Coordinates of C-alpha atoms (C1' of nucleotides) in Angstrom, one line a residue:
Chain N
X5 CA 50.7 32.9 104.3
X6 CA 47.6 33.8 105.4
X7 CA 44.4 35.4 103.5
X8 CA 42.7 35.9 106.1
X9 CA 39.0 38.4 106.2
X10 CA 40.4 40.1 109.3
X11 CA 43.3 43.1 108.4
X12 CA 46.7 41.9 110.3
X13 CA 48.4 44.6 112.2
X14 CA 50.8 46.6 110.2
X15 CA 54.2 47.4 111.6
X16 CA 56.9 50.1 111.5
X17 CA 59.7 48.9 109.3
X18 CA 63.1 50.1 109.6
X19 CA 67.0 49.6 108.8
X20 CA 69.7 49.6 111.4
X21 CA 73.9 49.1 109.9
X22 CA 76.3 47.4 112.0
X23 CA 79.9 49.3 110.2
X24 CA 82.8 48.3 110.7
X25 CA 86.3 49.6 109.4
X26 CA 89.6 48.8 110.6
X27 CA 91.5 52.2 112.4
X28 CA 94.9 52.6 113.5
X29 CA 94.7 48.5 113.6
X30 CA 91.3 48.0 115.7
X31 CA 88.4 47.2 114.9
X32 CA 84.7 50.1 115.4
X33 CA 82.0 50.7 114.4
X34 CA 79.4 53.9 113.6
X35 CA 77.1 55.0 115.6
X36 CA 75.5 58.0 116.4
X37 CA 74.0 60.0 118.6
X38 CA 70.2 60.1 119.1
X39 CA 69.1 63.2 118.3
X40 CA 65.4 62.7 119.1
X41 CA 63.6 60.9 121.2
X42 CA 63.4 58.1 122.5
X43 CA 66.8 57.3 123.8
X44 CA 67.5 61.1 123.0
X45 CA 71.9 62.1 123.1
X46 CA 72.1 57.5 123.9
X47 CA 74.4 56.1 121.4
X48 CA 72.9 54.2 118.7
X49 CA 72.7 52.6 114.9
X50 CA 72.6 54.6 112.4
X51 CA 70.2 53.5 110.7
X52 CA 65.8 53.8 109.9
X53 CA 62.3 53.7 108.9
X54 CA 62.1 53.0 104.3
X55 CA 61.6 56.2 103.2
X56 CA 58.3 55.4 101.0
X57 CA 56.3 53.0 100.4
X58 CA 57.9 50.5 97.9
X59 CA 61.4 50.9 98.7
X60 CA 63.6 48.3 99.0
X61 CA 64.9 47.0 102.3
X62 CA 68.6 46.3 101.0
X63 CA 68.1 49.7 98.9
X64 CA 67.1 51.5 102.0
X65 CA 70.4 50.0 104.3
X66 CA 72.8 51.7 101.4
X67 CA 70.4 55.0 101.4
X68 CA 70.9 54.3 104.9
X69 CA 75.1 54.2 104.1
X70 CA 75.7 57.0 102.2
X71 CA 73.8 58.8 104.4
X72 CA 76.7 58.4 107.3
X73 CA 79.2 57.3 105.2
X74 CA 79.5 58.8 101.7
X75 CA 80.5 55.7 100.4
X76 CA 78.9 55.0 97.7
X77 CA 78.1 51.2 96.9
X78 CA 80.6 49.2 95.5
X79 CA 83.8 49.8 97.4
X80 CA 81.5 48.3 100.4
X81 CA 80.2 45.2 102.1
X82 CA 76.9 44.7 102.9
X83 CA 74.9 41.4 103.5
X84 CA 71.7 41.0 106.0
X85 CA 72.5 40.2 109.4
X86 CA 69.1 39.0 110.9
X87 CA 65.9 40.5 112.0
X88 CA 65.2 42.2 116.0
X89 CA 61.4 42.4 116.5
X90 CA 60.5 41.8 120.0
X91 CA 57.1 44.0 121.0
X92 CA 58.8 46.0 123.8
X93 CA 62.0 47.1 121.9
X94 CA 61.2 50.2 120.5
X95 CA 58.5 52.4 123.0
X96 CA 57.0 54.1 120.7
X97 CA 55.3 50.8 118.8
X98 CA 55.8 47.7 116.8
X99 CA 59.2 48.7 115.7
X100 CA 60.6 45.7 113.0
X101 CA 64.5 46.4 112.5
X102 CA 65.7 44.3 109.8
X103 CA 69.8 44.6 110.7
X104 CA 72.8 44.8 108.0
X105 CA 76.4 44.4 108.4
X106 CA 78.3 46.7 106.1
X107 CA 82.0 46.3 106.0
X108 CA 84.0 49.3 105.0
X109 CA 87.7 50.1 104.2
X110 CA 89.3 52.9 106.2
X111 CA 87.2 56.2 105.9
X112 CA 87.2 59.5 106.1
X113 CA 86.5 60.8 109.4
X114 CA 82.3 59.9 109.8
X115 CA 80.2 62.8 108.4
X116 CA 76.4 63.5 110.5
X117 CA 73.2 62.0 108.9
X118 CA 70.2 62.8 108.9
X119 CA 69.0 61.3 112.3
X120 CA 71.9 62.0 114.0
X121 CA 73.2 64.9 115.6
X122 CA 76.9 63.3 115.7
X123 CA 78.3 60.1 114.3
X124 CA 81.3 58.5 115.8
X125 CA 83.8 55.8 115.0
X126 CA 83.3 53.8 118.4
X127 CA 86.4 50.6 119.0
X128 CA 84.4 47.7 119.2
X129 CA 85.7 46.0 122.7
X130 CA 84.2 49.3 124.4
X131 CA 81.2 48.1 123.0
X132 CA 81.5 44.9 124.2
X133 CA 82.2 45.4 127.3
X134 CA 79.5 47.4 128.1
X135 CA 81.4 50.4 128.4
X136 CA 79.6 52.4 126.3
X137 CA 75.4 52.2 126.0
X138 CA 73.7 51.3 123.5
X139 CA 69.9 52.4 122.3
X140 CA 67.0 49.7 121.8
X141 CA 68.4 46.5 122.0
X142 CA 71.1 47.4 119.5
X143 CA 74.2 46.1 121.7
X144 CA 73.0 42.7 121.5
X145 CA 72.6 43.4 116.8
X146 CA 76.9 44.5 117.3
X147 CA 77.7 42.1 119.2
X148 CA 75.8 39.6 116.7
X149 CA 77.2 41.9 113.8
X150 CA 81.0 41.1 114.6
X151 CA 80.0 37.5 115.7
X152 CA 79.1 37.1 112.3
X153 CA 81.6 39.3 111.1
X154 CA 84.4 36.7 112.6
X155 CA 83.2 33.2 111.6
X156 CA 82.7 35.2 107.4
X157 CA 86.6 35.6 107.9
X158 CA 87.3 31.8 108.5
X159 CA 85.6 30.8 105.0
X160 CA 85.2 33.9 103.1
X161 CA 87.1 36.2 101.6
X162 CA 84.8 39.1 103.6
X163 CA 88.1 40.8 105.0
X164 CA 89.1 41.9 101.9
X165 CA 86.5 44.8 102.4
X166 CA 88.8 45.9 105.1
X167 CA 91.3 46.7 102.6
X168 CA 91.8 49.4 100.3
X169 CA 91.8 48.7 96.2
X170 CA 95.0 47.3 96.8
X171 CA 96.5 46.2 99.5
X172 CA 99.5 43.9 101.8
X173 CA 99.4 40.6 102.6
X174 CA 100.4 42.4 106.4
X175 CA 97.4 45.0 105.8
X176 CA 94.6 41.9 104.9
X177 CA 96.2 40.2 108.4
X178 CA 96.1 43.1 111.0
X179 CA 92.5 42.5 109.3
X180 CA 92.4 39.0 110.6
X181 CA 94.2 39.8 113.9
X182 CA 91.8 42.8 115.0
X183 CA 88.3 41.4 113.9
X184 CA 90.0 37.9 115.6
X185 CA 91.9 39.8 118.3
X186 CA 94.2 37.4 118.6
X187 CA 98.5 37.3 116.7
X188 CA 99.1 35.1 113.8
X189 CA 102.4 34.2 112.8
X190 CA 102.6 36.1 109.3
X191 CA 105.1 33.9 107.5
X192 CA 102.4 31.1 107.6
X193 CA 99.3 33.9 107.0
X194 CA 101.4 34.4 104.2
X195 CA 101.5 31.0 102.8
X196 CA 98.2 30.5 103.5
X197 CA 96.3 33.6 101.8
X198 CA 97.8 32.3 99.1
X199 CA 96.9 29.0 99.3
X200 CA 93.4 29.8 98.5
X201 CA 93.6 30.4 95.4
X202 CA 91.1 33.4 94.1
X203 CA 91.7 35.3 96.8
X204 CA 93.8 37.4 96.6
X205 CA 95.5 38.6 92.9
X206 CA 99.1 39.9 93.0
X207 CA 99.3 43.8 91.5
X208 CA 102.7 44.0 89.4
X209 CA 103.7 46.2 91.8
X210 CA 105.4 47.2 95.2
X211 CA 105.2 48.8 97.9
X212 CA 107.9 50.8 99.7
X213 CA 107.7 51.7 103.3
X214 CA 110.0 52.8 105.5
X215 CA 112.7 50.8 106.3
X216 CA 112.3 46.5 104.9
X217 CA 111.7 45.0 102.2
X218 CA 109.2 46.4 99.8
X219 CA 105.7 44.1 99.7
X220 CA 104.5 43.7 96.4
X221 CA 100.8 44.9 96.4
X222 CA 97.1 42.6 96.1
X223 CA 93.9 43.1 94.8
X224 CA 91.2 40.7 96.0
X225 CA 90.7 37.5 93.6
X226 CA 87.7 36.7 91.5
X227 CA 86.8 33.8 94.7
X228 CA 84.5 34.0 97.9
X229 CA 84.4 31.4 99.4
X230 CA 87.4 30.2 100.5
X231 CA 89.4 27.0 100.2
X232 CA 91.6 25.9 102.3
X233 CA 89.7 28.0 105.0
X234 CA 91.8 30.2 107.1
X235 CA 90.5 28.3 110.8
X236 CA 90.3 31.4 113.3
X237 CA 92.8 29.6 116.9
X238 CA 90.8 28.4 119.4
X239 CA 90.8 31.6 122.0
X240 CA 91.8 29.5 124.3
X241 CA 90.2 26.2 124.9
X242 CA 86.9 25.5 122.7
X243 CA 84.7 24.3 126.2
X244 CA 82.1 24.7 127.9
X245 CA 79.6 25.9 124.9
X246 CA 76.6 24.6 126.0
X247 CA 72.7 24.6 125.4
X248 CA 72.8 27.9 124.2
X249 CA 74.0 29.2 121.0
X250 CA 72.7 32.1 119.3
X251 CA 69.5 30.7 117.2
Chain Q
X2 CA 66.8 54.8 114.0
X3 CA 64.3 57.7 112.5
X4 CA 61.4 60.6 114.1
X5 CA 60.6 61.8 111.6
X6 CA 57.7 63.6 111.6
X7 CA 56.1 62.1 108.4
X8 CA 54.4 58.6 109.0
X9 CA 56.6 56.4 107.4
X10 CA 54.7 53.3 105.8
X11 CA 53.4 50.3 107.8
X12 CA 54.0 47.2 105.8
X13 CA 52.8 43.5 106.8
X14 CA 55.0 41.2 108.0
X15 CA 53.9 37.2 107.4
X16 CA 56.3 34.2 108.9
X17 CA 57.3 31.8 106.4
X18 CA 59.1 28.2 107.7
X19 CA 60.8 25.6 106.4
X20 CA 59.9 22.3 108.6
X21 CA 62.4 19.8 107.5
X22 CA 62.0 16.3 108.4
X23 CA 63.4 12.8 107.0
X24 CA 61.2 10.5 105.8
X25 CA 62.4 7.1 104.4
X26 CA 66.2 8.5 104.9
X27 CA 65.2 11.2 102.6
X28 CA 65.1 14.5 103.0
X29 CA 61.9 15.9 102.7
X30 CA 60.0 19.5 103.4
X31 CA 56.7 20.9 104.6
X32 CA 54.2 22.4 102.0
X33 CA 50.9 22.5 101.7
X34 CA 48.5 23.6 98.9
X35 CA 47.1 27.3 98.3
X36 CA 43.3 27.7 100.1
X37 CA 42.7 31.5 98.8
X38 CA 44.1 33.9 96.4
X39 CA 46.6 34.8 95.6
X40 CA 49.0 31.4 93.9
X41 CA 45.2 30.1 94.6
X42 CA 45.9 26.1 94.3
X43 CA 50.0 26.5 93.8
X44 CA 52.6 24.9 96.5
X45 CA 53.8 26.7 99.2
X46 CA 55.3 27.2 102.8
X47 CA 53.6 27.2 105.3
X48 CA 53.1 30.4 107.3
X49 CA 51.1 33.4 107.4
X50 CA 50.4 36.5 109.1
X51 CA 50.8 37.7 113.4
X52 CA 48.0 36.5 114.0
X53 CA 47.0 39.7 117.1
X54 CA 49.4 42.9 117.9
X55 CA 52.5 42.5 120.3
X56 CA 52.4 39.1 118.8
X57 CA 56.6 38.0 119.2
X58 CA 57.6 36.4 115.6
X59 CA 59.2 33.8 117.3
X60 CA 55.7 33.3 118.6
X61 CA 53.7 33.0 115.7
X62 CA 56.7 30.6 113.5
X63 CA 55.5 28.2 116.7
X64 CA 52.0 28.8 116.0
X65 CA 52.7 28.1 112.4
X66 CA 54.1 25.1 113.0
X67 CA 52.0 24.1 115.7
X68 CA 49.0 24.6 113.3
X69 CA 50.8 22.1 110.7
X70 CA 52.8 19.7 112.5
X71 CA 50.8 19.4 115.4
X72 CA 55.0 19.5 117.0
X73 CA 54.8 21.1 120.7
X74 CA 57.8 22.9 121.7
X75 CA 61.0 21.3 123.1
X76 CA 61.6 18.4 120.8
X77 CA 61.8 21.2 118.1
X78 CA 64.8 23.0 116.5
X79 CA 63.4 26.9 115.3
X80 CA 65.5 29.2 114.7
X81 CA 65.0 32.6 112.2
X82 CA 66.3 32.2 108.8
X83 CA 66.3 35.5 106.8
X84 CA 63.3 37.9 106.2
X85 CA 62.3 38.2 102.6
X86 CA 60.4 42.2 101.5
X87 CA 61.5 42.6 97.9
X88 CA 58.2 44.9 96.5
X89 CA 57.5 42.6 93.6
X90 CA 56.9 39.5 95.9
X91 CA 53.7 39.7 97.0
X92 CA 50.5 40.9 94.6
X93 CA 48.5 42.1 97.7
X94 CA 51.3 45.3 98.7
X95 CA 53.7 45.2 100.8
X96 CA 54.2 42.2 102.8
X97 CA 58.2 41.1 104.3
X98 CA 58.0 37.6 105.6
X99 CA 60.1 36.8 108.3
X100 CA 61.6 33.3 107.1
X101 CA 62.5 30.8 110.3
X102 CA 63.8 27.0 109.6
X103 CA 62.6 24.1 111.8
X104 CA 63.5 20.6 111.6
X105 CA 62.4 18.3 112.5
X106 CA 62.0 14.4 113.6
X107 CA 60.3 11.9 111.3
X108 CA 56.7 12.7 112.3
X109 CA 53.2 11.3 111.5
X110 CA 51.3 12.9 108.2
X111 CA 50.7 16.2 108.7
X112 CA 47.6 17.9 109.4
X113 CA 45.7 20.3 106.7
X114 CA 46.5 23.5 108.9
X115 CA 43.7 26.9 108.6
X116 CA 45.3 28.5 105.3
X117 CA 46.1 25.2 103.8
X118 CA 43.3 23.0 102.5
X119 CA 46.2 20.8 102.1
X120 CA 49.7 19.8 103.2
X121 CA 53.1 17.5 102.3
X122 CA 56.1 16.3 103.0
X123 CA 57.5 16.8 99.8
X124 CA 61.2 15.8 98.8
X125 CA 63.5 18.6 98.5
X126 CA 64.9 16.8 95.1
X127 CA 61.3 17.6 94.3
X128 CA 62.6 21.3 95.3
X129 CA 65.8 21.9 94.0
X130 CA 65.4 20.5 90.5
X131 CA 62.1 22.4 90.0
X132 CA 59.8 19.8 89.7
X133 CA 57.5 21.5 91.6
X134 CA 56.8 25.0 91.5
X135 CA 56.1 26.9 94.5
X136 CA 54.5 30.2 95.5
X137 CA 55.7 33.5 96.3
X138 CA 59.5 33.8 96.0
X139 CA 59.5 30.0 98.5
X140 CA 61.5 28.7 96.1
X141 CA 64.0 31.1 96.8
X142 CA 63.4 30.7 100.9
X143 CA 63.5 27.3 100.7
X144 CA 66.7 26.7 99.0
X145 CA 68.5 29.0 101.4
X146 CA 67.0 26.8 104.6
X147 CA 68.3 23.6 103.0
X148 CA 71.7 25.7 102.9
X149 CA 71.8 26.7 106.3
X150 CA 71.2 23.3 107.4
X151 CA 73.6 21.7 105.3
X152 CA 76.6 24.3 106.9
X153 CA 74.7 23.2 110.1
X154 CA 75.6 20.4 110.5
X155 CA 79.2 20.6 110.3
X156 CA 79.9 22.8 113.5
X157 CA 76.3 22.6 115.1
X158 CA 74.6 19.5 117.0
X159 CA 71.2 20.2 114.7
X160 CA 72.0 16.8 113.0
X161 CA 70.0 15.8 116.4
X162 CA 67.1 17.8 115.8
X163 CA 66.5 15.3 113.0
X164 CA 66.5 12.6 115.5
X165 CA 64.1 10.9 118.0
X166 CA 64.7 10.8 121.8
X167 CA 66.9 7.9 121.4
X168 CA 68.8 7.1 118.5
X169 CA 71.6 5.2 116.8
X170 CA 74.8 6.1 115.2
X171 CA 73.7 4.9 112.1
X172 CA 70.8 6.8 112.3
X173 CA 72.4 10.6 112.0
X174 CA 74.7 9.2 109.7
X175 CA 71.6 9.1 108.0
X176 CA 70.6 12.7 108.7
X177 CA 73.9 13.8 107.4
X178 CA 74.1 11.4 104.1
X179 CA 69.8 12.8 103.9
X180 CA 70.9 16.7 104.1
X181 CA 73.7 16.6 102.5
X182 CA 73.2 14.1 99.5
X183 CA 76.6 12.0 99.5
X184 CA 77.5 8.6 101.2
X185 CA 79.7 9.0 104.5
X186 CA 81.7 5.9 105.6
X187 CA 80.5 4.6 108.9
X188 CA 83.3 3.6 111.0
X189 CA 85.4 7.0 110.7
X190 CA 81.2 8.5 111.0
X191 CA 82.1 7.0 114.1
X192 CA 84.3 7.7 115.4
X193 CA 84.0 11.3 114.2
X194 CA 80.3 11.9 116.1
X195 CA 81.9 10.2 119.8
X196 CA 85.4 12.6 119.8
X197 CA 83.1 15.3 119.5
X198 CA 82.2 15.2 123.1
X199 CA 79.5 16.4 124.4
X200 CA 77.9 15.5 121.0
X201 CA 75.8 12.6 121.9
X202 CA 75.7 10.4 125.3
X203 CA 74.9 6.8 125.4
X204 CA 71.8 5.9 126.4
X205 CA 72.7 2.1 128.3
X206 CA 70.6 -0.1 126.5
X207 CA 71.1 -1.6 123.5
X208 CA 68.6 -1.4 120.0
X209 CA 68.6 -5.1 118.6
X210 CA 67.1 -5.3 115.1
X211 CA 66.3 -7.8 112.5
X212 CA 70.4 -9.2 111.2
X213 CA 73.2 -7.2 113.0
X214 CA 74.9 -6.9 116.1
X215 CA 72.5 -4.1 118.2
X216 CA 73.7 -0.7 117.8
X217 CA 74.2 1.1 121.4
X218 CA 71.3 3.6 121.6
X219 CA 72.6 7.6 122.6
X220 CA 70.5 11.1 123.1
X221 CA 71.9 14.7 122.4
X222 CA 74.2 15.6 124.8
X223 CA 74.7 19.3 126.3
X224 CA 77.2 20.5 123.8
X225 CA 75.9 22.5 120.3
X226 CA 78.9 23.6 119.2
X227 CA 80.2 20.6 117.4
X228 CA 83.8 20.4 118.2
X229 CA 86.5 18.7 116.7
X230 CA 83.0 19.5 113.8
X231 CA 82.0 17.2 110.8
X232 CA 83.6 18.7 107.7
X233 CA 81.4 18.1 104.2
X234 CA 82.7 16.8 102.0
X235 CA 83.6 18.7 98.8
X236 CA 80.4 17.4 96.1
X237 CA 83.5 17.5 94.1
X238 CA 86.1 20.2 93.5
X239 CA 85.6 23.1 95.5
X240 CA 86.8 25.1 92.2
X241 CA 84.3 27.8 90.8
X242 CA 82.6 29.1 93.7
X243 CA 83.4 32.8 91.9
X244 CA 81.6 36.1 93.2
X245 CA 78.4 35.4 94.3
X246 CA 77.9 34.4 97.6
X247 CA 74.3 33.8 99.8
X248 CA 75.5 37.5 101.2
Chain H
dT5 C1' 77.6 -21.1 110.5
dC6 C1' 76.4 -17.6 107.9
dA7 C1' 75.2 -12.9 106.8
dA8 C1' 74.6 -8.4 108.1
dA9 C1' 75.3 -5.0 111.2
dA10 C1' 78.6 -2.8 114.6
dG11 C1' 82.4 -1.3 115.7
dT12 C1' 88.2 -1.3 116.0
dG13 C1' 93.0 -0.8 114.3
dT14 C1' 96.7 0.9 111.9
dT15 C1' 98.3 3.8 107.6
dT16 C1' 98.5 6.4 104.6
dC17 C1' 98.2 11.5 103.2
dG18 C1' 97.2 16.5 102.9
dG19 C1' 96.5 20.6 106.4
dT20 C1' 99.4 23.1 110.0
dT21 C1' 102.3 24.7 113.3
dA22 C1' 106.9 26.6 114.5
dC23 C1' 111.2 27.9 113.7
dA24 C1' 115.4 29.1 110.8
dC25 C1' 116.5 31.4 107.4
dC26 C1' 117.8 34.5 103.4
dC27 C1' 115.9 38.8 100.5
dA28 C1' 115.5 43.7 100.0
dT29 C1' 115.3 48.7 101.0
dG30 C1' 116.2 53.1 104.3
dA31 C1' 119.0 55.1 107.4
Chain S
dT7 C1' 126.4 47.4 107.7
dC8 C1' 122.9 47.2 110.2
dA9 C1' 117.6 46.7 112.0
dT10 C1' 113.4 46.0 109.7
dG11 C1' 109.9 44.1 107.6
dG12 C1' 109.0 40.5 103.7
dG13 C1' 109.5 36.1 101.9
dT14 C1' 110.9 31.0 101.6
dG15 C1' 112.6 26.5 102.9
dT16 C1' 111.4 22.6 106.2
dA17 C1' 110.7 19.1 109.9
dA18 C1' 107.1 18.1 113.8
dC19 C1' 102.7 17.1 114.3
dC20 C1' 97.8 16.3 114.3
dG21 C1' 92.9 14.9 112.4
dA22 C1' 91.2 12.5 107.9
dA23 C1' 90.5 9.4 104.8
dA24 C1' 90.8 4.9 103.5
dC25 C1' 90.6 -0.3 104.1
dA26 C1' 91.7 -4.8 106.8
dC27 C1' 89.7 -6.5 110.5
dT28 C1' 86.8 -7.9 114.6
dT29 C1' 82.0 -9.0 117.0
dT30 C1' 77.3 -9.6 118.1
dT31 C1' 73.4 -10.5 117.3
dG32 C1' 68.9 -13.1 113.5
dA33 C1' 68.3 -16.7 110.9

DNA sequence: TCAAAAGTGTTTCGGTTACACCCATGA
DNA sequence: TCATGGGTGTAACCGAAACACTTTTGA
């Protein structure tokens, strides 16, 4: 923490959001079409500058989340992801972005925010495959956000943030399958989530669906740390993960 | 990413470092005594403002690290930790800090940097217990850095960053024991690190010490992701970790 | 030949997998 | 009564913990 006599160069601080949700059992990320230069017309993560001096970074993230999704705090998970500050990332000058990861249950269609002409849920495979191009370094931020979500499903109760207040174990399993991109054994999954005491707690009632036995309903439990964890299946072989590591 | 007509408020960006090392088999963090207000005379993490327009954040972190420890890149691990930007955290105004985690092998005594009257290695228990007080929100940053290191030892080869280029398995074990604050079974540890292929590779020679069989020497291997991981023993019981989670 | 540190073998045990099987509902 | 999805039982398997035991050095 320096205190030199010269005035250090100020930077502009933005908040960007990787908002993930499930739609039709597939993982989606919210993207907006930029209404202004730079990158006008291109897809980007929702976000924006801090709106007045003194606004907290986390508050700004909540505000942007509200503006884009009408999600009020409480029913959303929001956490800091990382800072992206490479000098070349924004043509307007030195703009440093504090990226956040948000997890939401399935929502009605998004509303256009102040900075975006349009907003839409995009399947993450379309982003990961490079099929859709994103403004700034938002492609990388999105990948980092997805990887964070994948990793946290193993050891935390984050998965419940994808669900509505009441959910079945089958719905919870769909979360894991969609985020990890794998298939899981229903029977074993059933016991594993119950073995992690405090992860989910049964609500008395059942949910009857078309055909088949009714499923018990659950609510998110008090624990955020899963023990034992739900280890994600190795995609095929954990080989050749040599010297890189996202830092 | 906003593009409104009003000018968003600029902030001052600093880089702070949680530099961890082992000294006499105990985990230490590097702290400096502040030479200037605010918090003059108090202990703080090394760090400072970006030094000219266009300096990359990671470069600034490397520069601060060099200034405090004479560590050149290469033999150090340095990664971004998190952003701390609460409006009240710095009495000078809106100062946002990008905290970094650095891991270094045992070093000669630190050199005073430009911003510090003195720098010293402090055992982390002294910080965690609240025995030493830190300036700004550096106590919290330090705790977050230590927790990050503890977590990464499980799944990454980070532990080798605490060692010199050549090390024995016993030395590596001391790293795990010091960082986790636990004792490990020598025999099982021995096999586990060898089972994680690519973690450490034997160099031909042995190191003879006073009394006892010579130990084989190893070097850090090519893999950064450990498989299987070295799970950290549950401190006693994994109970009551309810609704908090560092975010 | 003894102490000390390095390294090996082996048993036990808990968690995961794989899969056969039973349960409850709507059509 | 049958198809469908929910939920239970259980044997095989595998990695981790625990610990007895052997090896190689210096004193």
